[in-house]
Short mmCIF file of C-alpha atoms in Angstrom, two decimals:
data_model
loop_
_atom_site.label_atom_id
_atom_site.label_comp_id
_atom_site.label_asym_id
_atom_site.label_seq_id
_atom_site.Cartn_x
_atom_site.Cartn_y
_atom_site.Cartn_z
CA UNK A 1 25.93 10.22 9.91
CA UNK A 2 23.10 9.67 12.33
CA UNK A 3 20.11 7.77 10.97
CA UNK A 4 16.37 8.13 11.43
CA UNK A 5 14.10 5.43 10.02
CA UNK A 6 10.34 5.74 9.85
CA UNK A 7 8.97 2.22 9.47
CA UNK A 8 5.46 1.28 8.34
CA UNK A 9 4.41 -1.74 10.41
CA UNK A 10 1.50 -2.80 8.21
CA UNK A 11 -2.14 -3.38 9.24
CA UNK A 12 -1.69 -5.42 12.43
CA UNK A 13 -0.44 -8.92 11.57
CA UNK A 14 3.25 -8.96 12.65
CA UNK A 15 4.07 -11.03 9.53
CA UNK A 16 2.86 -8.19 7.31
CA UNK A 17 5.85 -5.99 8.10
CA UNK A 18 8.36 -5.87 5.24
CA UNK A 19 11.75 -7.56 5.51
CA UNK A 20 13.38 -4.12 5.20
CA UNK A 21 11.16 -2.71 7.95
CA UNK A 22 12.10 -5.56 10.25
CA UNK A 23 15.81 -5.13 9.48
CA UNK A 24 15.64 -1.36 10.13
CA UNK A 25 13.90 -1.85 13.49
CA UNK A 26 16.61 -4.36 14.44
CA UNK A 27 19.35 -1.93 13.41
CA UNK A 28 17.88 0.95 15.45
CA UNK A 29 19.13 1.39 19.01
CA UNK A 30 15.80 2.93 20.01
CA UNK A 31 12.35 2.39 18.48
CA UNK A 32 9.74 5.06 19.20
CA UNK A 33 6.04 4.22 18.90
CA UNK A 34 3.56 7.10 18.72
CA UNK A 35 0.58 6.18 20.92
CA UNK A 36 -2.71 8.04 21.02
CA UNK A 37 -5.07 7.94 23.96
CA UNK A 38 -8.01 8.56 21.60
CA UNK A 39 -7.21 5.91 18.99
CA UNK A 40 -6.20 2.41 20.01
CA UNK A 41 -2.65 2.61 18.78
CA UNK A 42 -1.65 -0.28 21.01
CA UNK A 43 -1.79 -2.36 17.79
CA UNK A 44 1.54 -0.83 16.77
CA UNK A 45 3.03 -1.72 20.15
CA UNK A 46 1.69 -5.28 19.97
CA UNK A 47 3.32 -5.76 16.55
CA UNK A 48 6.69 -4.52 17.82
CA UNK A 49 6.39 -6.77 20.88
CA UNK A 50 5.72 -9.84 18.70
CA UNK A 51 8.56 -9.38 16.23
CA UNK A 52 12.01 -10.22 17.49
CA UNK A 53 14.04 -7.04 18.03
CA UNK A 54 16.56 -6.20 20.74
CA UNK A 55 16.12 -2.42 20.41
CA UNK A 56 14.84 -0.31 23.29
CA UNK A 57 11.15 0.54 22.76
CA UNK A 58 9.80 3.92 23.90
CA UNK A 59 6.16 5.04 23.71
CA UNK A 60 5.46 8.57 22.49
CA UNK A 61 2.34 10.20 23.86
CA UNK A 62 0.22 11.69 21.06
CA UNK A 63 -2.98 13.58 21.83
CA UNK A 64 -4.59 14.86 18.66
CA UNK A 65 -6.85 17.26 20.58
CA UNK A 66 -3.82 19.05 22.02
CA UNK A 67 -1.70 20.77 19.37
CA UNK A 68 1.31 21.06 21.65
CA UNK A 69 1.97 17.29 21.51
CA UNK A 70 3.93 17.49 18.30
CA UNK A 71 6.46 20.07 19.54
CA UNK A 72 6.97 18.16 22.77
CA UNK A 73 7.38 14.79 21.06
CA UNK A 74 9.62 16.26 18.34
CA UNK A 75 11.98 17.53 21.06
CA UNK A 76 11.98 14.09 22.70
CA UNK A 77 12.96 12.35 19.44
CA UNK A 78 15.59 15.03 18.71
CA UNK A 79 17.11 14.44 22.15
CA UNK A 80 17.38 10.74 21.32
CA UNK A 81 19.12 11.61 18.03
CA UNK A 82 21.80 13.40 20.04
CA UNK A 83 22.39 10.33 22.19
CA UNK A 84 22.05 7.52 19.64
CA UNK A 85 23.40 7.11 16.11
CA UNK A 86 20.38 5.18 14.77
CA UNK A 87 16.77 5.47 15.86
CA UNK A 88 13.43 4.44 14.36
CA UNK A 89 9.83 5.59 14.57
CA UNK A 90 7.40 2.69 14.02
CA UNK A 91 3.88 3.49 12.83
CA UNK A 92 0.83 1.39 12.03
CA UNK A 93 0.07 0.87 8.34
CA UNK A 94 1.81 3.04 5.76
CA UNK A 95 3.70 6.21 6.82
CA UNK A 96 2.45 8.38 3.93
CA UNK A 97 -1.22 7.79 4.77
CA UNK A 98 -2.67 9.78 7.68
CA UNK A 99 0.33 9.03 9.88
CA UNK A 100 1.47 10.94 12.94
CA UNK A 101 5.03 10.47 11.67
CA UNK A 102 4.49 13.10 8.94
CA UNK A 103 3.52 15.74 11.52
CA UNK A 104 6.43 14.65 13.68
CA UNK A 105 9.07 14.88 10.90
CA UNK A 106 7.75 18.32 9.91
CA UNK A 107 8.23 19.57 13.48
CA UNK A 108 11.69 18.14 14.16
CA UNK A 109 14.33 20.89 14.09
CA UNK A 110 17.37 18.60 14.32
CA UNK A 111 17.26 16.83 10.95
CA UNK A 112 19.86 18.83 8.98
CA UNK A 113 22.63 16.26 9.30
CA UNK A 114 20.44 13.20 9.67
CA UNK A 115 19.90 10.48 7.05
CA UNK A 116 16.14 9.94 6.89
CA UNK A 117 14.55 6.88 5.32
CA UNK A 118 10.85 6.06 5.28
CA UNK A 119 10.25 2.33 4.86
CA UNK A 120 6.84 1.70 3.26
CA UNK A 121 4.29 -0.60 4.83
CA UNK A 122 1.14 -2.43 3.81
CA UNK A 123 -1.87 -0.18 4.36
CA UNK A 124 -5.15 -1.40 5.85
CA UNK A 125 -6.80 -0.47 2.55
CA UNK A 126 -4.87 -3.10 0.60
CA UNK A 127 -4.98 -5.62 3.42
CA UNK A 128 -8.78 -5.48 3.54
CA UNK A 129 -9.24 -5.60 -0.23
CA UNK A 130 -6.98 -8.64 -0.42
CA UNK A 131 -8.72 -10.28 2.53
CA UNK A 132 -12.04 -10.25 0.65
CA UNK A 133 -10.32 -11.18 -2.64
CA UNK A 134 -11.54 -7.94 -4.20
CA UNK A 135 -9.52 -5.92 -6.73
CA UNK A 136 -9.57 -2.17 -6.06
CA UNK A 137 -8.82 -1.30 -9.68
CA UNK A 138 -8.52 -3.11 -13.00
CA UNK A 139 -7.53 -1.74 -16.42
CA UNK A 140 -8.09 2.01 -16.54
CA UNK A 141 -10.21 2.26 -13.40
CA UNK A 142 -9.73 5.08 -10.89
CA UNK A 143 -9.86 5.01 -7.07
CA UNK A 144 -10.73 7.63 -4.48
CA UNK A 145 -9.57 7.39 -0.85
CA UNK A 146 -11.76 9.62 1.28
CA UNK A 147 -12.11 10.10 5.08
CA UNK A 148 -15.69 9.41 6.20
CA UNK A 149 -16.14 13.03 7.27
CA UNK A 150 -15.81 14.14 3.65
CA UNK A 151 -17.97 11.55 1.86
CA UNK A 152 -21.11 13.74 1.87
CA UNK A 153 -19.17 16.49 0.10
CA UNK A 154 -18.11 14.05 -2.65
CA UNK A 155 -21.37 14.70 -4.52
CA UNK A 156 -21.16 14.06 -8.27
CA UNK A 157 -17.41 13.45 -8.02
CA UNK A 158 -18.15 9.79 -7.27
CA UNK A 159 -19.35 9.35 -10.86
CA UNK A 160 -15.73 9.41 -11.99
CA UNK A 161 -14.56 6.58 -9.72
CA UNK A 162 -14.95 2.80 -9.88
CA UNK A 163 -13.91 2.34 -6.27
CA UNK A 164 -14.25 4.65 -3.27
CA UNK A 165 -12.43 3.64 -0.10
CA UNK A 166 -13.83 5.34 2.99
CA UNK A 167 -11.22 5.57 5.71
CA UNK A 168 -11.17 6.81 9.30
CA UNK A 169 -14.19 4.98 10.64
CA UNK A 170 -16.29 6.38 13.44
CA UNK A 171 -19.78 7.63 14.05
CA UNK A 172 -20.34 8.86 10.51
CA UNK A 173 -19.00 5.76 8.74
CA UNK A 174 -22.46 4.15 8.45
CA UNK A 175 -23.98 7.31 6.97
CA UNK A 176 -21.11 7.60 4.48
CA UNK A 177 -21.56 3.98 3.40
CA UNK A 178 -25.33 4.44 2.97
CA UNK A 179 -24.74 7.47 0.78
CA UNK A 180 -22.46 5.44 -1.51
CA UNK A 181 -24.85 2.45 -1.58
CA UNK A 182 -27.62 4.77 -2.79
CA UNK A 183 -25.34 5.82 -5.64
CA UNK A 184 -25.00 2.21 -6.83
CA UNK A 185 -21.87 1.05 -5.06
CA UNK A 186 -21.56 -2.39 -3.46
CA UNK A 187 -20.36 -1.98 0.13
CA UNK A 188 -17.88 -4.08 2.09
CA UNK A 189 -17.17 -3.13 5.71
CA UNK A 190 -13.81 -4.31 7.02
CA UNK A 191 -12.23 -3.86 10.42
CA UNK A 192 -8.68 -4.73 11.51
CA UNK A 193 -7.99 -7.09 8.61
CA UNK A 194 -5.40 -9.84 9.14
CA UNK A 195 -5.72 -9.52 12.95
CA UNK A 196 -7.56 -11.55 15.60
CA UNK A 197 -10.14 -8.76 15.86
CA UNK A 198 -10.94 -8.88 12.15
CA UNK A 199 -14.56 -8.28 11.14
CA UNK A 200 -15.73 -8.34 7.53
CA UNK A 201 -19.32 -7.91 6.36
CA UNK A 202 -21.94 -5.69 4.79
CA UNK A 203 -23.12 -3.93 7.92
CA UNK A 204 -21.18 -1.23 9.71
CA UNK A 205 -21.29 -2.81 13.13
CA UNK A 206 -19.32 -0.42 15.29
CA UNK A 207 -17.40 2.80 15.41
CA UNK A 208 -13.90 1.38 15.34
CA UNK A 209 -11.43 3.98 14.08
CA UNK A 210 -9.27 1.28 12.43
CA UNK A 211 -12.08 0.24 10.10
CA UNK A 212 -12.94 1.15 6.55
CA UNK A 213 -15.51 0.70 3.82
CA UNK A 214 -14.66 -0.40 0.30
CA UNK A 215 -17.34 0.76 -2.13
CA UNK A 216 -17.06 -0.65 -5.63
CA UNK A 217 -19.25 -0.56 -8.72
CA UNK B 1 -7.14 -28.71 1.14
CA UNK B 2 -5.03 -27.40 -1.71
CA UNK B 3 -3.72 -23.88 -1.34
CA UNK B 4 -3.29 -20.99 -3.74
CA UNK B 5 -1.41 -17.91 -2.55
CA UNK B 6 -1.26 -14.67 -4.50
CA UNK B 7 1.73 -12.73 -3.18
CA UNK B 8 2.42 -9.03 -3.69
CA UNK B 9 6.18 -8.67 -4.18
CA UNK B 10 6.35 -4.93 -3.58
CA UNK B 11 7.85 -2.26 -5.89
CA UNK B 12 11.16 -3.89 -6.85
CA UNK B 13 13.52 -3.92 -3.86
CA UNK B 14 13.62 -7.58 -2.73
CA UNK B 15 13.67 -6.40 0.92
CA UNK B 16 10.29 -4.73 0.44
CA UNK B 17 8.42 -8.02 0.31
CA UNK B 18 6.53 -8.76 3.53
CA UNK B 19 7.66 -11.50 5.91
CA UNK B 20 4.35 -13.29 5.23
CA UNK B 21 4.85 -13.03 1.47
CA UNK B 22 8.33 -14.49 1.76
CA UNK B 23 7.07 -17.33 3.97
CA UNK B 24 4.23 -18.13 1.55
CA UNK B 25 6.58 -18.25 -1.44
CA UNK B 26 8.84 -20.60 0.52
CA UNK B 27 5.89 -22.83 1.43
CA UNK B 28 4.67 -23.10 -2.19
CA UNK B 29 5.95 -26.00 -4.28
CA UNK B 30 5.58 -23.93 -7.44
CA UNK B 31 5.72 -20.14 -7.85
CA UNK B 32 4.16 -18.71 -11.02
CA UNK B 33 5.22 -15.29 -12.27
CA UNK B 34 3.02 -13.55 -14.86
CA UNK B 35 5.34 -11.95 -17.44
CA UNK B 36 4.25 -9.51 -20.11
CA UNK B 37 6.16 -8.92 -23.30
CA UNK B 38 4.83 -5.35 -23.43
CA UNK B 39 5.65 -4.32 -19.87
CA UNK B 40 9.01 -5.11 -18.35
CA UNK B 41 7.73 -7.56 -15.78
CA UNK B 42 11.18 -9.05 -15.40
CA UNK B 43 11.32 -6.98 -12.19
CA UNK B 44 9.04 -9.56 -10.55
CA UNK B 45 11.33 -12.36 -11.72
CA UNK B 46 14.43 -10.54 -10.48
CA UNK B 47 12.88 -10.14 -7.01
CA UNK B 48 12.02 -13.84 -6.81
CA UNK B 49 15.53 -14.74 -7.97
CA UNK B 50 17.11 -12.58 -5.27
CA UNK B 51 15.09 -13.82 -2.30
CA UNK B 52 15.98 -17.25 -1.03
CA UNK B 53 13.30 -19.79 -1.96
CA UNK B 54 13.61 -23.41 -3.00
CA UNK B 55 10.29 -23.50 -4.89
CA UNK B 56 10.14 -24.20 -8.61
CA UNK B 57 9.63 -20.93 -10.54
CA UNK B 58 7.51 -20.92 -13.71
CA UNK B 59 6.97 -17.92 -15.98
CA UNK B 60 3.43 -17.28 -17.25
CA UNK B 61 3.15 -15.59 -20.63
CA UNK B 62 0.77 -12.64 -20.48
CA UNK B 63 -0.01 -10.60 -23.59
CA UNK B 64 -2.51 -7.86 -22.84
CA UNK B 65 -3.28 -7.28 -26.53
CA UNK B 66 -4.47 -10.88 -26.90
CA UNK B 67 -7.57 -11.65 -24.83
CA UNK B 68 -7.05 -15.40 -25.04
CA UNK B 69 -4.02 -15.27 -22.71
CA UNK B 70 -6.09 -15.37 -19.57
CA UNK B 71 -7.99 -18.58 -20.44
CA UNK B 72 -4.79 -20.30 -21.49
CA UNK B 73 -2.84 -19.25 -18.41
CA UNK B 74 -5.79 -20.04 -16.09
CA UNK B 75 -5.77 -23.61 -17.42
CA UNK B 76 -2.02 -23.85 -16.85
CA UNK B 77 -2.34 -22.78 -13.20
CA UNK B 78 -5.34 -25.09 -12.70
CA UNK B 79 -3.29 -28.00 -14.05
CA UNK B 80 -0.60 -27.21 -11.46
CA UNK B 81 -3.25 -27.20 -8.71
CA UNK B 82 -4.10 -30.77 -9.65
CA UNK B 83 -0.46 -31.84 -9.32
CA UNK B 84 0.67 -29.81 -6.30
CA UNK B 85 -0.95 -29.12 -2.93
CA UNK B 86 0.40 -25.58 -2.56
CA UNK B 87 1.18 -23.09 -5.31
CA UNK B 88 1.74 -19.34 -5.44
CA UNK B 89 1.35 -16.57 -7.99
CA UNK B 90 3.85 -13.75 -7.40
CA UNK B 91 3.03 -10.30 -8.75
CA UNK B 92 4.82 -6.96 -8.70
CA UNK B 93 3.48 -4.37 -6.25
CA UNK B 94 0.11 -4.92 -4.62
CA UNK B 95 -2.32 -7.58 -6.00
CA UNK B 96 -5.47 -5.43 -5.69
CA UNK B 97 -4.05 -2.64 -7.86
CA UNK B 98 -4.06 -3.18 -11.64
CA UNK B 99 -2.69 -6.69 -11.29
CA UNK B 100 -2.92 -9.52 -13.79
CA UNK B 101 -3.65 -11.84 -10.86
CA UNK B 102 -7.20 -10.44 -10.52
CA UNK B 103 -8.01 -11.36 -14.15
CA UNK B 104 -6.37 -14.73 -13.64
CA UNK B 105 -8.32 -15.62 -10.46
CA UNK B 106 -11.57 -14.58 -12.16
CA UNK B 107 -10.89 -16.98 -15.04
CA UNK B 108 -9.78 -20.03 -13.04
CA UNK B 109 -12.50 -22.69 -13.03
CA UNK B 110 -10.84 -25.01 -10.49
CA UNK B 111 -11.04 -22.95 -7.30
CA UNK B 112 -14.10 -24.51 -5.60
CA UNK B 113 -12.11 -26.59 -3.12
CA UNK B 114 -9.03 -24.41 -2.97
CA UNK B 115 -8.00 -22.19 -0.05
CA UNK B 116 -7.11 -18.82 -1.57
CA UNK B 117 -5.10 -16.17 0.24
CA UNK B 118 -3.93 -12.87 -1.21
CA UNK B 119 -0.88 -11.54 0.65
CA UNK B 120 -0.71 -7.74 0.35
CA UNK B 121 2.39 -5.98 -0.90
CA UNK B 122 3.84 -2.48 -0.87
CA UNK B 123 2.62 -0.57 -3.91
CA UNK B 124 4.86 1.67 -6.02
CA UNK B 125 2.60 4.58 -5.02
CA UNK B 126 3.59 4.34 -1.36
CA UNK B 127 7.19 3.45 -2.12
CA UNK B 128 7.63 6.60 -4.22
CA UNK B 129 5.86 8.89 -1.74
CA UNK B 130 8.07 7.56 1.06
CA UNK B 131 11.20 7.84 -1.08
CA UNK B 132 10.65 11.59 -1.47
CA UNK B 133 9.55 11.94 2.19
CA UNK B 134 6.15 13.22 1.05
CA UNK B 135 2.87 12.44 2.83
CA UNK B 136 0.04 11.52 0.46
CA UNK B 137 -2.65 12.55 2.94
CA UNK B 138 -2.84 14.26 6.34
CA UNK B 139 -5.86 14.89 8.55
CA UNK B 140 -9.05 14.80 6.47
CA UNK B 141 -7.38 15.00 3.07
CA UNK B 142 -8.56 12.87 0.14
CA UNK B 143 -6.55 11.08 -2.56
CA UNK B 144 -7.35 10.09 -6.14
CA UNK B 145 -5.45 7.34 -7.97
CA UNK B 146 -5.96 7.77 -11.70
CA UNK B 147 -4.40 6.10 -14.77
CA UNK B 148 -2.75 8.70 -17.03
CA UNK B 149 -5.23 7.94 -19.83
CA UNK B 150 -8.05 9.28 -17.67
CA UNK B 151 -6.48 12.43 -16.21
CA UNK B 152 -7.89 14.74 -18.91
CA UNK B 153 -11.40 13.53 -18.07
CA UNK B 154 -10.88 14.40 -14.40
CA UNK B 155 -11.95 17.99 -15.06
CA UNK B 156 -13.33 19.78 -12.00
CA UNK B 157 -13.18 16.58 -9.97
CA UNK B 158 -9.58 17.47 -9.04
CA UNK B 159 -10.88 20.32 -6.92
CA UNK B 160 -11.99 17.80 -4.31
CA UNK B 161 -8.60 16.14 -3.88
CA UNK B 162 -5.42 17.19 -2.10
CA UNK B 163 -3.33 14.56 -3.86
CA UNK B 164 -3.72 12.97 -7.29
CA UNK B 165 -1.49 10.01 -8.08
CA UNK B 166 -1.17 9.39 -11.80
CA UNK B 167 -0.33 5.77 -12.50
CA UNK B 168 0.45 3.74 -15.61
CA UNK B 169 3.10 5.93 -17.19
CA UNK B 170 3.61 6.08 -20.92
CA UNK B 171 3.33 8.58 -23.74
CA UNK B 172 0.52 10.59 -22.16
CA UNK B 173 2.08 10.84 -18.68
CA UNK B 174 3.77 14.20 -19.43
CA UNK B 175 0.55 15.71 -20.74
CA UNK B 176 -1.35 14.46 -17.69
CA UNK B 177 1.23 15.98 -15.36
CA UNK B 178 1.13 19.31 -17.20
CA UNK B 179 -2.64 19.42 -16.87
CA UNK B 180 -2.38 18.95 -13.11
CA UNK B 181 0.45 21.50 -12.77
CA UNK B 182 -1.76 24.08 -14.50
CA UNK B 183 -4.41 23.40 -11.86
CA UNK B 184 -2.00 24.30 -9.06
CA UNK B 185 -0.52 20.93 -8.12
CA UNK B 186 3.17 20.46 -7.36
CA UNK B 187 4.48 17.58 -9.47
CA UNK B 188 6.92 14.83 -8.54
CA UNK B 189 7.87 12.25 -11.18
CA UNK B 190 9.08 8.94 -9.80
CA UNK B 191 10.21 5.82 -11.60
CA UNK B 192 11.03 2.41 -10.13
CA UNK B 193 11.46 3.66 -6.55
CA UNK B 194 13.74 1.65 -4.24
CA UNK B 195 15.46 -0.03 -7.23
CA UNK B 196 18.78 0.54 -9.02
CA UNK B 197 16.86 2.14 -11.91
CA UNK B 198 15.19 4.69 -9.64
CA UNK B 199 14.65 8.17 -11.09
CA UNK B 200 13.03 10.99 -9.13
CA UNK B 201 12.54 14.55 -10.36
CA UNK B 202 10.20 17.20 -11.68
CA UNK B 203 10.47 16.34 -15.36
CA UNK B 204 8.83 13.34 -16.98
CA UNK B 205 11.95 12.00 -18.61
CA UNK B 206 10.76 8.87 -20.34
CA UNK B 207 7.80 6.64 -21.08
CA UNK B 208 8.48 3.94 -18.54
CA UNK B 209 5.31 2.04 -17.68
CA UNK B 210 6.48 1.46 -14.09
CA UNK B 211 6.55 5.18 -13.35
CA UNK B 212 4.08 7.53 -11.74
CA UNK B 213 3.42 11.15 -10.92
CA UNK B 214 2.45 12.37 -7.47
CA UNK B 215 0.60 15.67 -7.72
CA UNK B 216 -0.02 17.41 -4.41
CA UNK B 217 -1.38 20.81 -3.40
#
């Protein structure tokens, strides 16, 4: 049976891939890496280049503004599944969280006789919380994970949560953080944790997409 | 400088530890494992026994009903930090999520001159979502992570979220899941994902603490 692995690479540090993820990438004859022109997905490529695998690495061109990318890329991966018995798709962070791989799997029309395994990864959310030695939840506390574009709409909902993690940085990240600070949350801004480009502080200093805010009461 | 590593072991499969976590456990002279009599924390011990490390392994007795455990155990780990230059605390899952290590670090009075690093792990939440090939969030979707004891109090707050993950299984897990199903969520029950004891289905079949419900619209 042909195999398709989707492997979460973790937040950026090549050592933060799991042992299983590393083994699956080594087993795969071809490793596909979705790359977006908009977002700096070269982090995923740099991880794969630093870990020791003999597999062939192929970049997949993802353009979120153009809805036709997914059909095109799905066909490309399906073609590879006809040629090779074991392939992998490697994605930054954790595959279940805002990953292109979910769109890709949903669009692939060649998966009937394919064994699919998604190998979990460390998400940037955990990596950044751990980097600042901050628990996200203790006891019976609850957490919300919210893209910055939707923080304004949170409204009174925040009252229920002890921690709100604002993901998908960008132009509105600072506004989202200010809104939470006004509601009594302490704010930590964290960018590219566990990498050479790591920035951690109280101020939202740029519009990096791979950044987040942890707001905790 | 003496070193203290807190290492997330992942959900149960020994291969789901990160490469960094494995390296840190190998570097440590002593590896402490918090063990609760109430919860079956022997999973953490079984992971450490299966991965190849030469470090001395010491069990820490945690009893959540007795508040004095944390002071006692904190002293025990501090004593080890006086004897050894590098020690580790290994915990199931991800250290920032409902982990005894957060309580322990907060109670240790010997950390002034100690280098502390928390190495992230794969949480059961991600492991179970990946196991059932289910994305937790796409696009601008938001996620809530809520202990089962607090699901009833969620009320209208659920309207904001696309996915609610109910953690900390137990007697009230089934009731919590039913409440979410009535509000239009599809329910997946998952227990000990990526282990030999894995159970995945629609029905909440037992009161295992290491189980969760993923509710998604």
